[in-house]
Amino acid sequence: MNVYAVTRYRYLNKNAVKGETLFVGSSLMEHFPINEILMSRGLSKVIYNRGISGYTIPELLESMDEQIFDLKPSVIFINIGTNDISRQEETSEIFEADYRKILIQIKDRLPETKVFMMAFYPVNQKVADKEMAWSEAPLAAKLRLERLDKANAIVEKLATEFGYRYINVNEGLFGENGQMLEKYTTDGIHMWPCAYELIFDNMKKYIF
């Protein structure tokens, strides 16, 4: 658990407006500059971002209050699991079982909340190999490439099972090889703000 991030969110949540929209997940959600995008476009919408870099599903399960329930959101956009499928020991069965635990809690404690479960973003193996943002980044990119389709299929299945909405907002991120365009990625896995601008355009119909 990232004690600093969780404690920081616990303090911030005390003054947060309840019943608004929430973004939750790992670094790919934490890095989403949603409020900067809204302001730059003159759009008014309260959105809280409670992503935590490096987080896996089990870690999110340890901090559900700070990342989700303290805010009592009316709408949740969730993108969690890319770090899980980047671990060699992860299996489809473990991934599905862990993700289901998140949804069970949300359904139980926030039965009226609308939940959008996001498809995972693509990666770029070439950039990951070149940039070596961390020692295991090339392997992480490789495992994600191999597992993304199956992981997305599991997320989509779970969305149907729980009565939530699976959304794929990745249009425009892909190159001809099915990997993320180099111009959009910082290290083969994470993204520049311009990529999030594109993602926002794809998902704003769900946000509003």
mmCIF file of C-alpha atoms in Angstrom:
data_model
loop_
_atom_site.group_PDB
_atom_site.id
_atom_site.type_symbol
_atom_site.label_atom_id
_atom_site.label_comp_id
_atom_site.label_asym_id
_atom_site.label_seq_id
_atom_site.Cartn_x
_atom_site.Cartn_y
_atom_site.Cartn_z
ATOM 1 C CA MET A 1 0.000 0.000 0.000
ATOM 2 C CA ASN A 2 1.160 3.534 -0.783
ATOM 3 C CA VAL A 3 0.610 4.951 2.711
ATOM 4 C CA TYR A 4 1.368 8.542 1.676
ATOM 5 C CA ALA A 5 -1.138 8.570 -1.202
ATOM 6 C CA VAL A 6 -3.850 6.851 0.812
ATOM 7 C CA THR A 7 -3.407 9.230 3.765
ATOM 8 C CA ARG A 8 -3.426 12.239 1.428
ATOM 9 C CA TYR A 9 -6.700 11.104 -0.125
ATOM 10 C CA ARG A 10 -8.174 10.512 3.325
ATOM 11 C CA TYR A 11 -7.553 14.166 4.181
ATOM 12 C CA LEU A 12 -8.774 15.448 0.817
ATOM 13 C CA ASN A 13 -11.961 13.411 1.050
ATOM 14 C CA LYS A 14 -13.042 15.243 4.194
ATOM 15 C CA ASN A 15 -13.735 18.368 2.141
ATOM 16 C CA ALA A 16 -14.803 16.686 -1.095
ATOM 17 C CA VAL A 17 -18.303 17.184 -2.442
ATOM 18 C CA LYS A 18 -20.156 13.908 -2.217
ATOM 19 C CA GLY A 19 -22.127 12.389 -5.065
ATOM 20 C CA GLU A 20 -19.884 13.559 -7.894
ATOM 21 C CA THR A 21 -17.878 11.715 -10.574
ATOM 22 C CA LEU A 22 -14.821 9.654 -9.660
ATOM 23 C CA PHE A 23 -11.811 8.420 -11.624
ATOM 24 C CA VAL A 24 -10.072 5.515 -9.874
ATOM 25 C CA GLY A 25 -7.248 3.159 -10.759
ATOM 26 C CA SER A 26 -3.469 3.020 -11.005
ATOM 27 C CA SER A 27 -0.932 5.393 -12.612
ATOM 28 C CA LEU A 28 -2.724 5.434 -15.963
ATOM 29 C CA MET A 29 -5.664 6.989 -14.159
ATOM 30 C CA GLU A 30 -3.663 9.109 -11.727
ATOM 31 C CA HIS A 31 -1.843 10.751 -14.669
ATOM 32 C CA PHE A 32 -5.139 11.631 -16.407
ATOM 33 C CA PRO A 33 -5.171 15.466 -16.239
ATOM 34 C CA ILE A 34 -8.934 15.534 -16.279
ATOM 35 C CA ASN A 35 -9.441 18.831 -14.467
ATOM 36 C CA GLU A 36 -6.862 20.635 -16.611
ATOM 37 C CA ILE A 37 -8.637 19.343 -19.722
ATOM 38 C CA LEU A 38 -12.021 20.470 -18.416
ATOM 39 C CA MET A 39 -10.733 23.943 -17.562
ATOM 40 C CA SER A 40 -8.952 24.377 -20.894
ATOM 41 C CA ARG A 41 -12.207 23.630 -22.694
ATOM 42 C CA GLY A 42 -14.380 25.801 -20.494
ATOM 43 C CA LEU A 43 -16.313 22.811 -19.184
ATOM 44 C CA SER A 44 -17.806 22.695 -15.707
ATOM 45 C CA LYS A 45 -17.812 19.284 -14.054
ATOM 46 C CA VAL A 46 -16.667 18.073 -10.642
ATOM 47 C CA ILE A 47 -14.427 15.036 -11.102
ATOM 48 C CA TYR A 48 -12.199 13.584 -8.415
ATOM 49 C CA ASN A 49 -9.153 11.553 -9.456
ATOM 50 C CA ARG A 50 -8.129 8.911 -6.943
ATOM 51 C CA GLY A 51 -5.633 6.902 -8.990
ATOM 52 C CA ILE A 52 -2.425 5.689 -7.320
ATOM 53 C CA SER A 53 0.699 4.899 -9.330
ATOM 54 C CA GLY A 54 1.840 1.298 -9.262
ATOM 55 C CA TYR A 55 -1.363 0.009 -7.738
ATOM 56 C CA THR A 56 -2.640 -3.486 -8.290
ATOM 57 C CA ILE A 57 -6.168 -4.724 -7.674
ATOM 58 C CA PRO A 58 -5.310 -6.199 -4.238
ATOM 59 C CA GLU A 59 -3.840 -2.839 -3.205
ATOM 60 C CA LEU A 60 -6.986 -1.025 -4.287
ATOM 61 C CA LEU A 61 -8.981 -3.516 -2.243
ATOM 62 C CA GLU A 62 -7.010 -2.369 0.817
ATOM 63 C CA SER A 63 -7.930 1.288 0.284
ATOM 64 C CA MET A 64 -11.484 1.196 -1.057
ATOM 65 C CA ASP A 65 -12.674 3.784 1.484
ATOM 66 C CA GLU A 66 -10.028 6.352 0.575
ATOM 67 C CA GLN A 67 -10.173 5.784 -3.174
ATOM 68 C CA ILE A 68 -13.911 5.222 -3.575
ATOM 69 C CA PHE A 69 -16.384 5.029 -0.704
ATOM 70 C CA ASP A 70 -15.486 8.188 1.231
ATOM 71 C CA LEU A 71 -16.563 10.188 -1.834
ATOM 72 C CA LYS A 72 -19.933 8.442 -2.245
ATOM 73 C CA PRO A 73 -19.662 8.967 -6.026
ATOM 74 C CA SER A 74 -22.692 8.863 -8.274
ATOM 75 C CA VAL A 75 -20.506 7.845 -11.241
ATOM 76 C CA ILE A 76 -17.255 5.861 -11.261
ATOM 77 C CA PHE A 77 -14.772 5.380 -14.086
ATOM 78 C CA ILE A 78 -12.427 2.549 -13.145
ATOM 79 C CA ASN A 79 -9.172 1.533 -14.821
ATOM 80 C CA ILE A 80 -7.287 -0.939 -12.654
ATOM 81 C CA GLY A 81 -5.428 -4.138 -13.464
ATOM 82 C CA THR A 82 -2.627 -3.300 -15.888
ATOM 83 C CA ASN A 83 -0.040 -3.762 -13.155
ATOM 84 C CA ASP A 84 -1.614 -7.106 -12.282
ATOM 85 C CA ILE A 85 -1.345 -8.494 -15.802
ATOM 86 C CA SER A 86 2.259 -7.244 -15.925
ATOM 87 C CA ARG A 87 3.283 -9.778 -13.290
ATOM 88 C CA GLN A 88 4.483 -13.131 -14.541
ATOM 89 C CA GLU A 89 2.717 -15.020 -11.766
ATOM 90 C CA GLU A 90 -0.681 -13.493 -12.552
ATOM 91 C CA THR A 91 -3.290 -15.802 -14.044
ATOM 92 C CA SER A 92 -6.624 -15.054 -15.675
ATOM 93 C CA GLU A 93 -8.359 -16.774 -12.771
ATOM 94 C CA ILE A 94 -6.621 -14.630 -10.150
ATOM 95 C CA PHE A 95 -7.230 -11.474 -12.173
ATOM 96 C CA GLU A 96 -10.949 -12.163 -12.549
ATOM 97 C CA ALA A 97 -11.417 -13.176 -8.921
ATOM 98 C CA ASP A 98 -9.653 -10.066 -7.633
ATOM 99 C CA TYR A 99 -11.522 -7.689 -9.949
ATOM 100 C CA ARG A 100 -14.827 -9.284 -8.952
ATOM 101 C CA LYS A 101 -14.093 -8.461 -5.290
ATOM 102 C CA ILE A 102 -13.970 -4.752 -6.164
ATOM 103 C CA LEU A 103 -17.301 -4.889 -7.952
ATOM 104 C CA ILE A 104 -18.988 -6.854 -5.181
ATOM 105 C CA GLN A 105 -18.094 -4.124 -2.693
ATOM 106 C CA ILE A 106 -19.232 -1.320 -4.994
ATOM 107 C CA LYS A 107 -22.528 -3.062 -5.739
ATOM 108 C CA ASP A 108 -23.101 -3.625 -2.023
ATOM 109 C CA ARG A 109 -22.150 -0.183 -0.726
ATOM 110 C CA LEU A 110 -23.057 2.009 -3.720
ATOM 111 C CA PRO A 111 -26.007 0.202 -5.312
ATOM 112 C CA GLU A 112 -27.257 3.276 -7.183
ATOM 113 C CA THR A 113 -23.861 4.330 -8.547
ATOM 114 C CA LYS A 114 -23.259 4.157 -12.288
ATOM 115 C CA VAL A 115 -19.984 2.359 -13.045
ATOM 116 C CA PHE A 116 -17.963 2.531 -16.274
ATOM 117 C CA MET A 117 -15.267 -0.142 -16.531
ATOM 118 C CA MET A 118 -12.603 1.004 -18.967
ATOM 119 C CA ALA A 119 -10.745 -1.135 -21.474
ATOM 120 C CA PHE A 120 -7.006 -1.149 -20.897
ATOM 121 C CA TYR A 121 -4.797 1.141 -22.952
ATOM 122 C CA PRO A 122 -2.358 -0.232 -25.557
ATOM 123 C CA VAL A 123 1.412 -0.218 -25.046
ATOM 124 C CA ASN A 124 4.438 0.179 -27.317
ATOM 125 C CA GLN A 125 7.102 -2.493 -26.943
ATOM 126 C CA LYS A 126 9.746 -0.645 -28.954
ATOM 127 C CA VAL A 127 9.565 2.453 -26.766
ATOM 128 C CA ALA A 128 9.491 0.377 -23.572
ATOM 129 C CA ASP A 129 12.657 -1.445 -24.671
ATOM 130 C CA LYS A 130 14.393 1.814 -25.536
ATOM 131 C CA GLU A 131 13.350 3.982 -22.590
ATOM 132 C CA MET A 132 13.702 1.370 -19.813
ATOM 133 C CA ALA A 133 11.703 3.562 -17.436
ATOM 134 C CA TRP A 134 12.305 0.886 -14.811
ATOM 135 C CA SER A 135 14.208 -2.372 -14.985
ATOM 136 C CA GLU A 136 11.190 -4.560 -15.676
ATOM 137 C CA ALA A 137 9.384 -2.167 -18.037
ATOM 138 C CA PRO A 138 10.178 -4.160 -21.218
ATOM 139 C CA LEU A 139 8.838 -7.334 -19.631
ATOM 140 C CA ALA A 140 5.774 -5.480 -18.337
ATOM 141 C CA ALA A 141 5.041 -4.194 -21.839
ATOM 142 C CA LYS A 142 5.507 -7.673 -23.295
ATOM 143 C CA LEU A 143 3.143 -9.292 -20.806
ATOM 144 C CA ARG A 144 0.534 -6.578 -21.315
ATOM 145 C CA LEU A 145 0.653 -7.036 -25.071
ATOM 146 C CA GLU A 146 0.125 -10.752 -24.659
ATOM 147 C CA ARG A 147 -2.654 -10.439 -22.101
ATOM 148 C CA LEU A 148 -4.560 -7.261 -22.959
ATOM 149 C CA ASP A 149 -7.227 -8.865 -25.131
ATOM 150 C CA LYS A 150 -8.001 -11.588 -22.617
ATOM 151 C CA ALA A 151 -7.989 -9.132 -19.714
ATOM 152 C CA ASN A 152 -10.352 -6.815 -21.571
ATOM 153 C CA ALA A 153 -12.653 -9.744 -22.294
ATOM 154 C CA ILE A 154 -12.764 -10.543 -18.578
ATOM 155 C CA VAL A 155 -13.533 -6.926 -17.683
ATOM 156 C CA GLU A 156 -16.304 -6.819 -20.280
ATOM 157 C CA LYS A 157 -17.768 -10.074 -18.939
ATOM 158 C CA LEU A 158 -17.717 -8.756 -15.377
ATOM 159 C CA ALA A 159 -19.377 -5.519 -16.463
ATOM 160 C CA THR A 160 -22.254 -7.505 -17.927
ATOM 161 C CA GLU A 161 -22.459 -9.715 -14.838
ATOM 162 C CA PHE A 162 -22.773 -6.748 -12.477
ATOM 163 C CA GLY A 163 -24.951 -4.563 -14.688
ATOM 164 C CA TYR A 164 -22.205 -2.019 -15.328
ATOM 165 C CA ARG A 165 -20.915 -0.510 -18.577
ATOM 166 C CA TYR A 166 -17.715 -1.627 -20.310
ATOM 167 C CA ILE A 167 -16.258 1.144 -22.461
ATOM 168 C CA ASN A 168 -13.352 1.197 -24.895
ATOM 169 C CA VAL A 169 -12.149 4.786 -25.350
ATOM 170 C CA ASN A 170 -8.854 3.952 -27.059
ATOM 171 C CA GLU A 171 -9.762 4.914 -30.624
ATOM 172 C CA GLY A 172 -6.901 6.856 -32.221
ATOM 173 C CA LEU A 173 -4.178 5.576 -29.878
ATOM 174 C CA PHE A 174 -3.195 2.635 -32.085
ATOM 175 C CA GLY A 175 -0.651 2.427 -34.854
ATOM 176 C CA GLU A 176 -0.691 -0.046 -37.739
ATOM 177 C CA ASN A 177 0.914 -2.747 -35.597
ATOM 178 C CA GLY A 178 -1.834 -2.597 -32.987
ATOM 179 C CA GLN A 179 0.463 -0.937 -30.454
ATOM 180 C CA MET A 180 0.272 2.581 -29.083
ATOM 181 C CA LEU A 181 1.567 5.277 -31.401
ATOM 182 C CA GLU A 182 5.010 6.420 -30.269
ATOM 183 C CA LYS A 183 3.968 10.079 -30.150
ATOM 184 C CA TYR A 184 1.495 9.324 -27.377
ATOM 185 C CA THR A 185 3.677 7.379 -24.955
ATOM 186 C CA THR A 186 6.389 8.551 -22.587
ATOM 187 C CA ASP A 187 7.960 5.155 -21.935
ATOM 188 C CA GLY A 188 5.946 2.598 -23.875
ATOM 189 C CA ILE A 189 3.393 2.216 -21.096
ATOM 190 C CA HIS A 190 2.489 5.649 -19.731
ATOM 191 C CA MET A 191 1.130 8.516 -21.823
ATOM 192 C CA TRP A 192 1.658 12.189 -22.600
ATOM 193 C CA PRO A 193 -1.183 14.656 -21.902
ATOM 194 C CA CYS A 194 -2.003 14.790 -25.633
ATOM 195 C CA ALA A 195 -3.026 11.126 -25.445
ATOM 196 C CA TYR A 196 -5.412 11.923 -22.617
ATOM 197 C CA GLU A 197 -6.905 14.735 -24.699
ATOM 198 C CA LEU A 198 -7.775 12.121 -27.304
ATOM 199 C CA ILE A 199 -9.128 9.732 -24.673
ATOM 200 C CA PHE A 200 -11.236 12.523 -23.194
ATOM 201 C CA ASP A 201 -12.793 13.201 -26.593
ATOM 202 C CA ASN A 202 -13.669 9.522 -26.818
ATOM 203 C CA MET A 203 -15.190 9.331 -23.345
ATOM 204 C CA LYS A 204 -16.861 12.717 -22.854
ATOM 205 C CA LYS A 205 -20.213 11.301 -23.974
ATOM 206 C CA TYR A 206 -20.034 9.051 -20.907
ATOM 207 C CA ILE A 207 -18.797 11.804 -18.578
ATOM 208 C CA PHE A 208 -21.590 14.202 -19.468
#
